[in-house]
Tab-separated table of C-alpha atoms and ligand atoms in Angstrom:
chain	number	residue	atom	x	y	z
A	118	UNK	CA	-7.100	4.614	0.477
A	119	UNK	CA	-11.105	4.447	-0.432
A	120	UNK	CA	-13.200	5.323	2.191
A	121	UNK	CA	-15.154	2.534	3.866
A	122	UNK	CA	-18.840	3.361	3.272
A	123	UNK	CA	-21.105	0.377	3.218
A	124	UNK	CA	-21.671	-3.830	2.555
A	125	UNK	CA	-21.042	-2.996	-0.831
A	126	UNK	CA	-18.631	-0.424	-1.251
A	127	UNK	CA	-15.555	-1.674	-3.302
A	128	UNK	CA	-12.006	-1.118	-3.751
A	129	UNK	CA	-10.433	-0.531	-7.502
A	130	UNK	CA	-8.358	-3.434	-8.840
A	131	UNK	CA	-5.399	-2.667	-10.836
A	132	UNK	CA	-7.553	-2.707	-14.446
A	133	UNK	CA	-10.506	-0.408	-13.000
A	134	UNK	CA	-12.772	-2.980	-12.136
A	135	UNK	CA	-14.748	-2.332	-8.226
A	136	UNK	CA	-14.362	-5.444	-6.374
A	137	UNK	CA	-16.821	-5.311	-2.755
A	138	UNK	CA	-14.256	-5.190	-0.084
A	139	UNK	CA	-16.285	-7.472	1.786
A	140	UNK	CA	-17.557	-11.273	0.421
A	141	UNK	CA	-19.401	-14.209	1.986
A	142	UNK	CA	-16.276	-17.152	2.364
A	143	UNK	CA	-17.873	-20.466	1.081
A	144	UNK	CA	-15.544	-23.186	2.343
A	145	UNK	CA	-16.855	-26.139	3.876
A	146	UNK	CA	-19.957	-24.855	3.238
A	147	UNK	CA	-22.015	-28.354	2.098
A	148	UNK	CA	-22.697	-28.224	-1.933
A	149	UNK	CA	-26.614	-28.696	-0.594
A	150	UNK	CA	-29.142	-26.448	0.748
A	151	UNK	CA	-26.743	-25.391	3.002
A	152	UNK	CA	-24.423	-23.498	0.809
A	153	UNK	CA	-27.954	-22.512	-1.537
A	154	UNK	CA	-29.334	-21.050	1.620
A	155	UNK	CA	-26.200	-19.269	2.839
A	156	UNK	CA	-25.637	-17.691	-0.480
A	157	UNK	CA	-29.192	-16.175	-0.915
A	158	UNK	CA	-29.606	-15.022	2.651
A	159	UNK	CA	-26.196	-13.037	2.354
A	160	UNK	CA	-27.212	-11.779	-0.801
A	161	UNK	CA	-30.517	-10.437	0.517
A	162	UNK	CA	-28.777	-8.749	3.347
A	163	UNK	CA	-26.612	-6.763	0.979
A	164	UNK	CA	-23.261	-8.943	0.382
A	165	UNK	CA	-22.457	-8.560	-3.218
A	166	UNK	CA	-19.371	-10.936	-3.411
A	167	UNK	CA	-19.427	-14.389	-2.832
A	168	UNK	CA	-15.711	-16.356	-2.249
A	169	UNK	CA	-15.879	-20.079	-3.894
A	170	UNK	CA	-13.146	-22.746	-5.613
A	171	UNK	CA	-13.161	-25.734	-7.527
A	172	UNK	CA	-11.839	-27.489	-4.478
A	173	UNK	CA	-14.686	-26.429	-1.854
A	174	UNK	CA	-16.549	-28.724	-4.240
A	175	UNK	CA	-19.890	-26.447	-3.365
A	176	UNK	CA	-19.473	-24.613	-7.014
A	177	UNK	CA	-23.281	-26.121	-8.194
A	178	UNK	CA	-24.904	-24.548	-5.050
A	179	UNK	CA	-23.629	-21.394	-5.067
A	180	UNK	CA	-24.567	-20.667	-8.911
A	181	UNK	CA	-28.283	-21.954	-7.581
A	182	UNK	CA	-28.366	-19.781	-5.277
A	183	UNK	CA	-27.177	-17.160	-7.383
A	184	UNK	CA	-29.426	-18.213	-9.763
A	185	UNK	CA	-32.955	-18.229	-7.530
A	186	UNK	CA	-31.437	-14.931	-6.242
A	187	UNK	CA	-33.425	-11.441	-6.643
A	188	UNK	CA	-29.611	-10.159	-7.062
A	189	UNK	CA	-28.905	-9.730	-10.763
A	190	UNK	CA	-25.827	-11.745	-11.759
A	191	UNK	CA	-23.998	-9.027	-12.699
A	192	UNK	CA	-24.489	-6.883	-9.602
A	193	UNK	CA	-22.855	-9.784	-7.590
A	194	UNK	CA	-18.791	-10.334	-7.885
A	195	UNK	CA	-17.861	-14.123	-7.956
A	196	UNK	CA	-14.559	-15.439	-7.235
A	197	UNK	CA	-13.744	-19.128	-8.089
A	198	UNK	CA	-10.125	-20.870	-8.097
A	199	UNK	CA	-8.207	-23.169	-10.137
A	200	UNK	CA	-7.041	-26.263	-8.085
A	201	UNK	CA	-3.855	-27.664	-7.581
A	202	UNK	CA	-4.073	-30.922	-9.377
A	203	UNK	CA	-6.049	-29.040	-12.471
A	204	UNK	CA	-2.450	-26.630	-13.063
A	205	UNK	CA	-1.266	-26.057	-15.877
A	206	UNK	CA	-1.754	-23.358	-19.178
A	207	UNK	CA	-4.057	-26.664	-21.109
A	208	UNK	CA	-5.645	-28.542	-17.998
A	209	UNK	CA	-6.403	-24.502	-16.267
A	210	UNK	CA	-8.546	-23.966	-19.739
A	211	UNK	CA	-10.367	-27.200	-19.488
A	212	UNK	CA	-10.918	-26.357	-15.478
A	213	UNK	CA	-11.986	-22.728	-15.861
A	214	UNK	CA	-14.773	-24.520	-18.327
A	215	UNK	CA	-16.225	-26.851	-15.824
A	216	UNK	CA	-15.950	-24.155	-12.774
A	217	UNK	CA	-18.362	-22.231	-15.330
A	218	UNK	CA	-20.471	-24.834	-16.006
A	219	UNK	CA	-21.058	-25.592	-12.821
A	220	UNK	CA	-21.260	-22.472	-11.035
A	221	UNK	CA	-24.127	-21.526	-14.427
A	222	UNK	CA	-22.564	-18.600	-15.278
A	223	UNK	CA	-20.424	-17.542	-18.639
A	224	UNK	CA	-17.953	-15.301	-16.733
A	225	UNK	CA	-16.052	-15.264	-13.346
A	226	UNK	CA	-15.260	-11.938	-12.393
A	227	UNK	CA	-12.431	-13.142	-10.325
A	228	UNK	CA	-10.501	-16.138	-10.773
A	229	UNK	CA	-7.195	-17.662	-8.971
A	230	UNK	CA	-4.573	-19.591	-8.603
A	231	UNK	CA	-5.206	-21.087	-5.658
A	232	UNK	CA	-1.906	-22.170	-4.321
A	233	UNK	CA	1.452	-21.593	-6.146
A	234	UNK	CA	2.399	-25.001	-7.317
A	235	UNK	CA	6.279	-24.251	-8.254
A	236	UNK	CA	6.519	-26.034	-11.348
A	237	UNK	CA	3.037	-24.750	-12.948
A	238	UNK	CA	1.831	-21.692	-11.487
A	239	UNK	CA	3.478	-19.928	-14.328
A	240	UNK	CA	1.912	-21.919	-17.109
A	241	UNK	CA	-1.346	-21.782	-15.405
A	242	UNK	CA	-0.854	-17.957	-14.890
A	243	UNK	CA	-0.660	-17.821	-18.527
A	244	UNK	CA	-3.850	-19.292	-19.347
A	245	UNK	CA	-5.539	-17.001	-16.699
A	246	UNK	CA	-3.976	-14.228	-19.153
A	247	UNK	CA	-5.582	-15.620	-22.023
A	248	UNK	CA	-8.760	-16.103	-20.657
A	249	UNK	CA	-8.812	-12.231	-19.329
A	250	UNK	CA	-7.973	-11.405	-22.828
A	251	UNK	CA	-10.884	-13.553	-24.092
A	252	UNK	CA	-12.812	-11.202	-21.558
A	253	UNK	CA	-14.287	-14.396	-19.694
A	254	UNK	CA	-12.912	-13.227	-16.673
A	255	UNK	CA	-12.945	-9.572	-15.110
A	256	UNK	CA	-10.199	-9.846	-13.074
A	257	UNK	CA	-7.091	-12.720	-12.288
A	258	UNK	CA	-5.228	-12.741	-9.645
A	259	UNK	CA	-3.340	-15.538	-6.891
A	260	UNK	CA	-3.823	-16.821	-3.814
A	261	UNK	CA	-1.081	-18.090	-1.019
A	262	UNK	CA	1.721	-16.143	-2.995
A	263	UNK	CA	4.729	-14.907	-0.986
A	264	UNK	CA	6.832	-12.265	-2.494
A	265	UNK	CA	9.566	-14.704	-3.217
A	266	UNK	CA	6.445	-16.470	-5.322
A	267	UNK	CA	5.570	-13.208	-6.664
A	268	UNK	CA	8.662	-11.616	-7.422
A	269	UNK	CA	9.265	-14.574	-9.444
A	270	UNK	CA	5.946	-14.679	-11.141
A	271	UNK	CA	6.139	-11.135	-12.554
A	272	UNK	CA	9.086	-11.916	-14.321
A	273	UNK	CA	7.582	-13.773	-16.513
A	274	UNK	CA	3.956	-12.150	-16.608
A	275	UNK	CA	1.853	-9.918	-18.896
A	276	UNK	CA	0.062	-9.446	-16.218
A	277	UNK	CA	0.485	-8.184	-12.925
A	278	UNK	CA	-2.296	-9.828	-10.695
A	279	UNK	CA	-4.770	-7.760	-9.567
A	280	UNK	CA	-5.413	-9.727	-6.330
A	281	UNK	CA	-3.530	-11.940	-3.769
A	282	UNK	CA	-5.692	-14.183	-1.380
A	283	UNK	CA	-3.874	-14.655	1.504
A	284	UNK	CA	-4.333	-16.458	5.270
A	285	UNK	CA	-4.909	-13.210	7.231
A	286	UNK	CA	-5.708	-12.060	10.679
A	287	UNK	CA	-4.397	-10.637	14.036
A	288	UNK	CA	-1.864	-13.554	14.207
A	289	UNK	CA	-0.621	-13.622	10.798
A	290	UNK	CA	-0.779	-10.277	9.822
A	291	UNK	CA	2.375	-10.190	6.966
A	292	UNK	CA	2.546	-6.324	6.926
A	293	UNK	CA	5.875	-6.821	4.589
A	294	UNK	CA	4.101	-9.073	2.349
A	295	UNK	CA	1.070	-6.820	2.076
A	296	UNK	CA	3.230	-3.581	1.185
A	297	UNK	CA	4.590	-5.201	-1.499
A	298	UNK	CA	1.175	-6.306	-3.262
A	299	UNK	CA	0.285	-2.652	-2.377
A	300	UNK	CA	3.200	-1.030	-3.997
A	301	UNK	CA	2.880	-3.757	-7.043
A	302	UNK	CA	-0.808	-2.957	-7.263
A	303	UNK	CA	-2.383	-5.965	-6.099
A	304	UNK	CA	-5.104	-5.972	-3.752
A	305	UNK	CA	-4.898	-7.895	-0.573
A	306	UNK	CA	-7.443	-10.285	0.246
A	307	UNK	CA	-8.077	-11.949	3.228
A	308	UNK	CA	-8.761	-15.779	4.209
A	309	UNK	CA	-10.226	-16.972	7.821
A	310	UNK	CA	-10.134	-13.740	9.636
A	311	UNK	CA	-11.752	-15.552	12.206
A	312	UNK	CA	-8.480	-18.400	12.251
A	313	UNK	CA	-11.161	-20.701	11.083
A	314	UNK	CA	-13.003	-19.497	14.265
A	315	UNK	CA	-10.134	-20.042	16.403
A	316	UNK	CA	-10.673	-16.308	17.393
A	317	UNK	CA	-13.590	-17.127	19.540
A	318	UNK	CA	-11.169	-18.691	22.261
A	319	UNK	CA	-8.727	-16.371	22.230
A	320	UNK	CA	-9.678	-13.149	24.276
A	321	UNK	CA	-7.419	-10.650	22.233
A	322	UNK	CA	-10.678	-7.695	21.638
A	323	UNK	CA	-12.675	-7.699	24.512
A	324	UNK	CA	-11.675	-3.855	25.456
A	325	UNK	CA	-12.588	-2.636	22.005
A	326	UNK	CA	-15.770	-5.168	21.887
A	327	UNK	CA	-16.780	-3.389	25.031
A	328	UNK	CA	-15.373	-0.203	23.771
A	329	UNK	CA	-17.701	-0.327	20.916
A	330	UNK	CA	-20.798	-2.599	21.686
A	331	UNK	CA	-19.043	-4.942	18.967
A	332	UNK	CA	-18.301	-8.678	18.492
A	333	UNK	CA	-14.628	-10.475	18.543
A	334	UNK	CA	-15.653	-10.863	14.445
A	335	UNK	CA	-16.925	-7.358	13.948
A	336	UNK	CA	-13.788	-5.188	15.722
A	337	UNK	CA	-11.277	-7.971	12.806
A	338	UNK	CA	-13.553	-7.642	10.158
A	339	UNK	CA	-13.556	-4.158	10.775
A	340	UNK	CA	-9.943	-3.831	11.064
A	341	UNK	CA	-9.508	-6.308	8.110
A	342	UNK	CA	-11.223	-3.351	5.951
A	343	UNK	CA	-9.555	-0.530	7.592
A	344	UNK	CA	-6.557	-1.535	6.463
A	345	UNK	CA	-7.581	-2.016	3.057
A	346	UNK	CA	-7.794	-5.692	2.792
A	347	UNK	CA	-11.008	-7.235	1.480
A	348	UNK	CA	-12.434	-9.681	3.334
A	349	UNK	CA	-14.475	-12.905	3.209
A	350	UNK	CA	-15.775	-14.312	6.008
A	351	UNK	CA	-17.477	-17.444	6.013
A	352	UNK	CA	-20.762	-18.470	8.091
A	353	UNK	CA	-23.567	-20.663	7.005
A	354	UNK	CA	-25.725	-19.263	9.597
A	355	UNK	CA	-28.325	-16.249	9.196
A	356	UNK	CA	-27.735	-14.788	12.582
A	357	UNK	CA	-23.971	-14.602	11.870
A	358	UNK	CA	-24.205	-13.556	8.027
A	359	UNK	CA	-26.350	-11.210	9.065
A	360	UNK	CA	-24.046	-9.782	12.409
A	361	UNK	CA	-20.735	-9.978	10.612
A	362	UNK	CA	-21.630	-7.492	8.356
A	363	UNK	CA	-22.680	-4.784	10.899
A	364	UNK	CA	-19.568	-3.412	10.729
A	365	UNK	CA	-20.574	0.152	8.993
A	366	UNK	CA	-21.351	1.967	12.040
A	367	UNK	CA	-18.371	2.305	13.653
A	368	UNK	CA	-14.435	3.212	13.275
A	369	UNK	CA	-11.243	2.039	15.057
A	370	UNK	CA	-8.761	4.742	15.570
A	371	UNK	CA	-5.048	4.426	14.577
A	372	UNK	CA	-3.771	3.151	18.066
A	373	UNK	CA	-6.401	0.329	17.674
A	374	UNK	CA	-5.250	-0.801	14.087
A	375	UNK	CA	-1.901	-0.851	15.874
A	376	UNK	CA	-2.782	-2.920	18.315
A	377	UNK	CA	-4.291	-5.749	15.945
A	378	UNK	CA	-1.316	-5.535	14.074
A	379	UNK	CA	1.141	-5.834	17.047
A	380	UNK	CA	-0.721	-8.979	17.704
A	381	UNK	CA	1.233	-10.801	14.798
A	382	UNK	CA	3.363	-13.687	15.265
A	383	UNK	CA	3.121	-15.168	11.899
A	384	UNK	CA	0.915	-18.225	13.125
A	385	UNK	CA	-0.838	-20.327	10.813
A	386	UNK	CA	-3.737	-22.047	11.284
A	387	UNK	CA	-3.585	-23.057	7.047
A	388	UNK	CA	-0.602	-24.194	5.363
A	389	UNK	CA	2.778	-23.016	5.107
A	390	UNK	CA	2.733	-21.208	1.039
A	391	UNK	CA	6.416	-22.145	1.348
A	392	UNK	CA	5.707	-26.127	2.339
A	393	UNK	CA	2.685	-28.170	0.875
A	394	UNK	CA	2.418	-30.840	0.057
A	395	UNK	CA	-1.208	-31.192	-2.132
B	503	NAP	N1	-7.414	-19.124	-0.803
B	503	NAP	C1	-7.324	-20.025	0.128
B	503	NAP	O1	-6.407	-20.844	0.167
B	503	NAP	C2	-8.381	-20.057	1.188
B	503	NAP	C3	-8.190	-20.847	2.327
B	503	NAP	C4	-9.181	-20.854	3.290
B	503	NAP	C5	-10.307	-20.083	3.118
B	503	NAP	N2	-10.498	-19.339	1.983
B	503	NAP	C6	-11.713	-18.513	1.775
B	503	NAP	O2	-11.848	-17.623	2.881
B	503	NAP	C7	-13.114	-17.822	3.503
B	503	NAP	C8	-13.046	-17.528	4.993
B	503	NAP	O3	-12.115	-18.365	5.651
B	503	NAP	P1	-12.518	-19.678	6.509
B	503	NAP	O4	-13.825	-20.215	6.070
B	503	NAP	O5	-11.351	-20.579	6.427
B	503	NAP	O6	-12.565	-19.189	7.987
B	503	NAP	P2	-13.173	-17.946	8.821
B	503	NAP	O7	-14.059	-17.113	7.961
B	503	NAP	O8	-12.033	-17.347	9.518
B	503	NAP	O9	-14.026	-18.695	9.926
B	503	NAP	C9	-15.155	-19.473	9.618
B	503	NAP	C10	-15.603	-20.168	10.908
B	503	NAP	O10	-16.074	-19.197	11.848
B	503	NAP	C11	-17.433	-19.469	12.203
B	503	NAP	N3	-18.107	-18.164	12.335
B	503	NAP	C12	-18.402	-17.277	11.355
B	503	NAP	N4	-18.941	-16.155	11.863
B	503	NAP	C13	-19.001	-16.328	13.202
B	503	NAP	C14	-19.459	-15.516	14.268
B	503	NAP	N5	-19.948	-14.298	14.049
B	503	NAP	N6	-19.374	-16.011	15.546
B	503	NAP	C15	-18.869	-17.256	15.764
B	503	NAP	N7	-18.412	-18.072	14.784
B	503	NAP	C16	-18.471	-17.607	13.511
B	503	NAP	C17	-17.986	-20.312	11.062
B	503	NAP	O11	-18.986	-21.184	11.516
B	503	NAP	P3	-20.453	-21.346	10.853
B	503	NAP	O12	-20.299	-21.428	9.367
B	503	NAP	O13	-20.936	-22.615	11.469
B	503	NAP	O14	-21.228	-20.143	11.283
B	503	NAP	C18	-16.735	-21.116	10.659
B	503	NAP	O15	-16.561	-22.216	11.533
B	503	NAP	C19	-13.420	-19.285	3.148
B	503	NAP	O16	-14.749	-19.652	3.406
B	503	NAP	C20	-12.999	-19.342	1.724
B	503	NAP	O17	-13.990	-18.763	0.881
B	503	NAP	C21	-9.520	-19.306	1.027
């Protein structure tokens, strides 16, 4: 596995390109200043991936901010998503458009399927396939896809995601899931490894926070990376954007990575892949 250097050192996707293992999460961040001010800040402090979707509804703000940024567009990796009501190999064209437009950008280096909607996720696969061809996008890949989902996918497809965006943290750790995108190739990605900030009841780190002079989101974010799963934690606050990523300085050893992981007990706090209803 890649060494874990610095705020913007990447992992290799499955076509070459460097993704930053570590990304400011954008959802239900408000499509005002908030999300404008969020953006920038993290992007002065080093982040060099930002997490958004078509749902989040915040699109506008974060191309702003990427816009009035000192960053140069192409030094920053943006994810987007295709929503659920938008699937579809026609209706995913048409949406991929207006994400563009609105985030003021003419490529997405990362865009997904944001849940797998059984009947469509493999025509809307498709059209992420023809878009990567068209070389408006750098990299496609899925989010909230179970190997049952995938298995099934890669039947059919050209090509094999190079990303899978799952729910992921000490509860819901899936280490059968993530061995399979690892032996298919696909990078694991990880959604609220805080639990939505659930984490800051629960008193599951305090040895290693005292261990290290670290935070509850520090020692997961840390152990998020350490295990080779990029991660994307959301704040829209300065002191937190700034503290979450001050996670370069320090290393858990293998007994600690165990002990996050025995933590699992496959609970949600997001939906069930395998029962939505949206
Ligand atoms: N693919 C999907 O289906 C999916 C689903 C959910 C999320 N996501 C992506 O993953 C990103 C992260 O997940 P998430 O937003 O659901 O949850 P999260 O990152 O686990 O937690 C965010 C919550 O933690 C708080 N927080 C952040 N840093 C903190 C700190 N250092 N101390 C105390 N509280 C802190 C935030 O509050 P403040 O903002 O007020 O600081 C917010 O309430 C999202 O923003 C989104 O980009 C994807």
């Amino acid at each position: 596995m890649s060494k874990i250097t610095d705020i913007q050192g990447t992992f290799t996707l499955n076509n070459g390109v460097e993704m930053p293992y570590f990304g400011l999460g954008t959802y239900q961040a408000d499509n005002d200043q908030e999300v404008v001010d969020a953006v920038k800040f993290a992007l002065d402090q080093g982040y060099r991936h930002i997490d958004t979707a078509a749902v989040y509804k915040n699109e506008v703000g974060v191309g702003k901010a990427i816009k009035e940024s000192a960053v140069a567009r192409e030094d920053i990796f943006l994810t987007t998503k295709v929503w659920n009501s938008d699937q579809g190999y026609e209706s995913t064209l048409k949406a991929f458009e207006a994400s563009l437009e609105r985030l003021a950008t003419d490529y997405v280096d990362l865009y997904l399927v944001h849940w797998p909607v059984v009947a469509k996720y493999k025509d809307t696969w498709r059209a992420l396939e023809e878009l990567y061809k068209q070389k408006r996008i750098r990299a496609i890949g899925v989010s909230n896809f179970l190997q049952h989902h995938l298995e099934d996918l890669l039947q059919s497809a050209e090509i094999v995601p190079m990303v899978n965006q799952m729910e992921f943290h000490p509860y819901l750790v899936q280490q059968d899931l993530l061995n399979f995108c690892t032996d298919k190739g696909i990078q694991y990605e990880a959604w609220s490894p805080f639990l939505q900030g659930k984490l800051f009841e629960l008193d599951i780190t305090r040895d290693l926070e005292e261990k290290y002079g670290k935070s509850a989101a520090q020692i997961v974010l840390r152990w998020n990376l350490q295990k080779g799963v990029v991660t994307i934690p959301k704040s829209v606050h300065k002191n937190r954007i700034a503290s979450n990523s001050e996670i370069f300085d320090f290393e858990l050893n293998d007994d600690e990575v165990a002990y996050l992981d025995s933590l699992h007990k496959g609970e949600r706090t997001g939906p069930d892949p395998d029962n939505f209803d949206f």
